[in-house]
Structure formats: structure tokens, C-alpha cells
Protein backbone atom coordinates (compact mmCIF):
# COMPACT_ATOMS: atom_id res chain seq x y z
CA MET A 1 74.01 82.11 124.38
CA ALA A 2 76.11 82.18 127.55
CA LYS A 3 79.30 82.49 125.52
CA MET A 4 77.76 85.27 123.44
CA ARG A 5 76.72 87.20 126.58
CA THR A 6 80.25 86.83 127.93
CA LEU A 7 81.71 88.14 124.69
CA MET A 8 79.37 91.12 124.73
CA ALA A 9 80.28 91.86 128.35
CA LEU A 10 83.99 91.86 127.51
CA VAL A 11 83.46 94.15 124.51
CA LEU A 12 81.40 96.53 126.68
CA ALA A 13 84.09 96.59 129.33
CA MET A 14 86.70 97.46 126.72
CA ALA A 15 84.51 100.30 125.41
CA VAL A 16 83.99 101.75 128.90
CA CYS A 17 87.73 101.70 129.55
CA SER A 18 88.39 103.55 126.29
CA MET A 19 86.17 106.43 127.44
CA ALA A 20 88.59 107.39 130.20
CA ALA A 21 90.70 110.53 129.79
CA ALA A 22 93.44 109.95 127.25
CA GLU A 23 96.58 111.81 126.28
CA TRP A 24 98.83 111.75 123.22
CA VAL A 25 102.46 110.94 124.03
CA PRO A 26 105.16 111.24 121.33
CA LEU A 27 107.47 108.26 121.00
CA PRO A 28 111.21 108.83 121.56
CA GLY A 29 113.11 110.54 118.77
CA ASP A 30 112.83 113.69 116.71
CA PRO A 31 110.32 114.18 113.89
CA VAL A 32 111.53 112.78 110.55
CA ARG A 33 111.40 114.78 107.33
CA LEU A 34 108.96 113.17 104.90
CA SER A 35 111.50 113.31 102.08
CA GLU A 36 114.02 111.39 104.22
CA LEU A 37 111.60 108.90 105.71
CA GLU A 38 112.49 105.23 105.52
CA GLN A 39 109.41 103.30 104.50
CA PRO A 40 107.67 101.56 106.03
CA TYR A 41 107.80 103.82 109.08
CA ILE A 42 107.03 101.52 112.04
CA VAL A 43 105.13 102.94 115.02
CA GLY A 44 104.29 100.20 117.51
CA ASP A 45 102.18 97.66 115.62
CA LYS A 46 101.43 100.05 112.73
CA ALA A 47 103.41 100.40 109.50
CA PHE A 48 103.06 103.68 107.58
CA SER A 49 104.17 103.80 103.95
CA ASP A 50 103.54 105.15 100.43
CA PHE A 51 103.70 108.80 101.56
CA GLU A 52 103.06 111.29 98.77
CA ILE A 53 102.50 115.03 98.94
CA THR A 54 101.54 117.36 96.10
CA GLY A 55 100.43 120.95 96.31
CA THR A 56 100.29 124.45 94.91
CA GLY A 57 100.69 127.98 96.24
CA ASN A 58 98.96 130.97 94.66
CA GLY A 59 99.36 134.70 95.17
CA GLY A 60 102.87 134.36 96.52
CA ALA A 61 102.15 131.58 99.02
CA LEU A 62 104.67 128.74 99.26
CA ALA A 63 103.64 125.34 97.94
CA PRO A 64 104.15 122.33 100.24
CA ASP A 65 106.56 119.51 99.43
CA ALA A 66 108.01 116.43 101.11
CA SER A 67 111.01 118.38 102.45
CA SER A 68 108.79 120.76 104.44
CA ILE A 69 106.70 118.14 106.28
CA TYR A 70 107.83 116.05 109.27
CA VAL A 71 106.24 113.04 110.96
CA ARG A 72 106.65 111.45 114.37
CA GLY A 73 105.01 108.42 115.94
CA GLY A 74 102.92 108.64 119.09
CA GLN A 75 100.62 106.64 121.34
CA GLU A 76 97.40 107.26 123.25
CA THR A 77 97.95 106.61 126.94
CA VAL A 78 94.64 104.89 127.75
CA SER A 79 93.95 102.68 124.72
CA GLY A 80 97.57 102.14 123.74
CA ASP A 81 96.65 102.87 120.11
CA TYR A 82 99.37 104.21 117.83
CA GLY A 83 99.30 107.08 115.37
CA LEU A 84 101.23 109.91 113.74
CA GLU A 85 101.95 113.55 114.42
CA PHE A 86 102.51 115.69 111.33
CA VAL A 87 104.60 118.85 111.71
CA LEU A 88 104.43 121.40 108.89
CA SER A 89 103.89 125.07 108.13
CA LEU A 90 101.32 126.09 105.53
CA LEU A 91 100.43 129.81 105.47
CA ALA A 92 98.14 131.92 103.30
CA GLY A 93 97.80 135.70 103.67
CA THR A 94 95.23 137.99 102.11
CA GLY A 95 94.71 137.03 98.47
CA GLN A 96 96.79 133.87 98.83
CA GLU A 97 95.83 130.21 98.66
CA VAL A 98 97.60 126.94 99.41
CA SER A 99 96.31 123.50 98.46
CA ALA A 100 97.86 120.17 99.34
CA LYS A 101 97.06 116.50 98.87
CA LEU A 102 98.67 114.05 101.29
CA THR A 103 98.29 110.31 100.78
CA PHE A 104 99.69 107.35 102.70
CA LYS A 105 98.99 103.78 103.72
CA VAL A 106 98.43 102.43 107.24
CA ALA A 107 98.81 98.70 107.87
CA VAL A 108 98.97 96.43 110.90
CA THR A 109 102.41 94.82 111.17
CA PRO A 110 102.48 91.09 110.23
CA GLU A 111 103.16 89.88 113.78
CA SER A 112 100.14 91.72 115.24
CA ASP A 113 96.74 90.04 115.70
CA MET A 114 94.92 93.39 115.74
CA MET A 115 92.75 95.07 113.10
CA ILE A 116 92.13 98.77 112.44
CA LYS A 117 88.55 99.75 113.24
CA ASP A 118 88.50 103.54 113.05
CA VAL A 119 90.44 106.68 112.24
CA SER A 120 90.43 109.99 114.06
CA GLY A 121 92.12 113.34 113.60
CA PHE A 122 92.86 116.38 115.74
CA PHE A 123 94.12 119.72 114.41
CA PRO A 124 95.18 121.82 117.42
CA ASP A 125 97.71 123.99 115.57
CA VAL A 126 95.42 125.77 113.12
CA SER A 127 94.44 129.43 112.98
CA ALA A 128 92.39 131.78 110.79
CA THR A 129 91.70 135.51 110.92
CA GLY A 130 89.36 137.79 108.99
CA SER A 131 87.96 135.93 106.00
CA GLY A 132 90.70 133.31 106.16
CA VAL A 133 89.67 129.66 106.26
CA VAL A 134 91.28 126.25 106.58
CA GLY A 135 89.45 123.22 105.22
CA ILE A 136 90.55 119.58 105.40
CA SER A 137 88.71 116.60 103.98
CA GLU A 138 89.89 113.04 104.53
CA THR A 139 88.92 109.90 102.65
CA VAL A 140 89.67 106.40 103.92
CA LEU A 141 89.82 103.50 101.45
CA ASN A 142 90.16 99.76 102.00
CA GLY A 143 92.48 99.48 99.01
CA PRO A 144 94.66 101.60 96.68
CA ALA A 145 93.00 104.60 95.04
CA THR A 146 92.26 102.78 91.79
CA GLU A 147 90.93 99.65 93.49
CA GLY A 148 89.65 100.40 96.99
CA ASP A 149 86.21 101.39 98.24
CA ILE A 150 85.53 104.38 100.47
CA ILE A 151 84.91 103.15 104.03
CA ALA A 152 85.05 106.47 105.91
CA GLN A 153 85.16 110.23 105.38
CA LEU A 154 86.17 112.98 107.81
CA GLU A 155 85.92 116.77 107.67
CA PHE A 156 87.82 119.49 109.54
CA SER A 157 87.75 123.28 109.26
CA LYS A 158 88.79 126.50 110.95
CA GLN A 159 87.43 130.04 110.69
CA GLU A 160 87.77 133.05 112.91
CA ASP A 161 85.70 132.93 116.13
CA ASP A 162 84.32 129.42 115.51
CA GLY A 163 85.73 128.19 118.82
CA GLY A 164 87.60 125.34 117.16
CA VAL A 165 84.49 123.16 117.14
CA ASN A 166 85.39 121.60 113.78
CA LEU A 167 88.98 120.61 114.51
CA LYS A 168 88.20 117.04 115.60
CA ASP A 169 86.51 114.21 113.73
CA SER A 170 86.48 110.42 113.66
CA ALA A 171 84.81 107.57 111.81
CA ASP A 172 84.28 103.84 112.44
CA PHE A 173 84.30 101.07 109.86
CA GLU A 174 84.43 97.30 109.63
CA PRO A 175 87.84 96.17 110.97
CA VAL A 176 90.53 95.76 108.31
CA LYS A 177 94.26 95.04 108.23
CA GLU A 178 95.21 98.06 106.13
CA ILE A 179 93.77 101.36 104.93
CA TRP A 180 94.75 104.08 102.44
CA ILE A 181 94.37 107.73 103.47
CA THR A 182 93.85 110.73 101.19
CA LYS A 183 93.86 114.11 102.89
CA ASP A 184 92.97 117.26 100.91
CA ILE A 185 94.01 120.50 102.62
CA SER A 186 92.86 123.93 101.46
CA ILE A 187 94.13 127.16 103.06
CA SER A 188 92.86 130.56 101.98
CA GLY A 189 93.66 134.01 103.33
CA GLY A 190 90.44 135.36 101.84
CA ASP A 191 90.00 138.56 99.87
CA ALA A 192 89.31 140.96 102.75
CA ASP A 193 91.94 143.11 104.48
CA ASN A 194 94.12 141.32 107.03
CA GLY A 195 92.79 137.84 106.27
CA SER A 196 95.08 134.88 106.93
CA ALA A 197 95.05 131.15 107.58
CA HIS A 198 97.74 128.82 108.91
CA ILE A 199 98.29 125.20 109.86
CA SER A 200 101.42 123.97 111.63
CA GLY A 201 100.53 120.46 112.77
CA PHE A 202 97.95 117.74 113.28
CA PHE A 203 97.54 114.27 114.78
CA GLN A 204 96.14 111.01 113.38
CA LEU A 205 95.16 108.04 115.53
CA TYR A 206 93.97 104.54 114.58
CA SER A 207 91.98 102.49 117.07
CA GLN A 208 91.99 98.74 116.85
CA VAL A 209 90.35 95.51 117.96
CA PRO A 210 91.62 91.92 118.05
CA GLU A 211 90.97 89.67 115.09
CA PRO A 212 87.71 87.66 115.43
CA ALA A 213 89.56 84.47 116.39
CA THR A 214 91.49 86.30 119.11
CA MET A 215 88.29 87.89 120.44
CA CYS A 216 86.68 84.47 120.78
CA LEU A 217 89.70 83.17 122.68
CA LEU A 218 89.49 86.14 125.04
CA ALA A 219 85.82 85.43 125.64
CA LEU A 220 86.42 81.74 126.33
CA GLY A 221 89.30 82.62 128.65
CA GLY A 222 86.99 84.80 130.72
CA LEU A 223 84.41 82.06 131.32
CA PRO A 224 86.17 80.43 134.32
CA LEU A 225 86.47 83.81 136.03
CA LEU A 226 82.77 84.52 135.60
CA ARG A 227 81.86 81.06 136.91
CA ARG A 228 83.97 81.55 140.05
CA ARG A 229 82.26 84.88 140.74
CA ARG A 230 78.87 83.22 140.53
């Protein structure tokens, strides 16, 4: 029981620390065009691979492709977690629509003893006017599309005067070594006069925890410290 209480105390301390103010910091280097990306794309202890993008443009809107999307690695300053910044430009005016499906894999590098425990997204560079709307749905699987189970789902959206309240979302799941992401993006300029919708970038971040064996070692290592304090 004493060891279990120690473990819980350490986990709680880690959670409290993660609540401090955090900031996204891009890693050195320019964004890389998706069509020119060497896979896997290593960002810290995360390996990103299997990028695919398909899409359509209606009413004169341009369809997205791998040559029009860029990625760059980044890190959260407080937790140290790694993620990706996507740089793109998808625009729909009145009577236009753009749809895109982006899929990729996220895995912990072989030398890391961490596991992915959640996924979060932030869409700061999104706008909509009039009846325009941006909608993004994200599905997280624990295996390839034909084999994996859904372990998390996220939703994002933007409409005029909504205050941006739906531009952030996150979801927790049982820690795993790798996940597969499917992101469906829909952009509509609406059918009213002067409607438009646009997205030019978004961020993805993946929090992590040590593997169970590592967590137990951390707990046991903290026992002498607790005994000295007593």
C-alpha cells in the first residue's frame, strides 16, 4: 500500500506540473513540403509517417494536395511533449466547397520508454464570414484503418462570431506505442452573399507517460526521499 500511495503521489505531482502555462515552440528548420517529406519524420521521440492527403474543390475552389501542405516539428515548453505544426491554405468563397482527408501515423521511437496517452489539436489560423463554416473531425485508431479500433475522436469548427470556442479539443486513451490519425476537413463558403471560410494552419500535440515498468522504477526511486522527509 505504501508503494502504491507513493506512485499515486508522483503521478499527481506530474499532473499538477502539466497544468502550468505552456507554449508551443517550433523546432529549428523551415517547414517541409508534405510531398518532399522524408519518412519517418522524426520530432524528438516521435516518428511521423504514412502521410496521405486527398481532397476535392467545388465551385472553383482549389483542391488540396501534398505539394500545398507543409509540416514542422514543435515542442510544448512545460511538458516537453512533441507534436506537429501543419501549414496550408484552404479557401472557399461563396458557393464554393473544399474537402480534404489527411491521414498519418504517430509512433514512439524505438529508443524511447514513453507511451502516447492523448492527442490534442489547436486551430488558431481559421476564419469564417457570413454563412461560411469550417468543420474538422479527427479519429484516432490503435492500428491501421482496416485493422485498428477507434480509441478517441475530436471535433473542431469555426463560424462567424462564435468566439473561436470550438477551435481546441483533446482526448485521452489507454497509453499505446503508436496511433493512426484520420482528419476530415470540410470548408464551405455557404450560399449567402459574401460568405467565406479559410484555414491556413493548425497544431497537433501528443502527451505521453512512461511505460508501466519505468513508472514503477520512478516510484521505487522516490521512496528513500520520502523516508528522509519523514
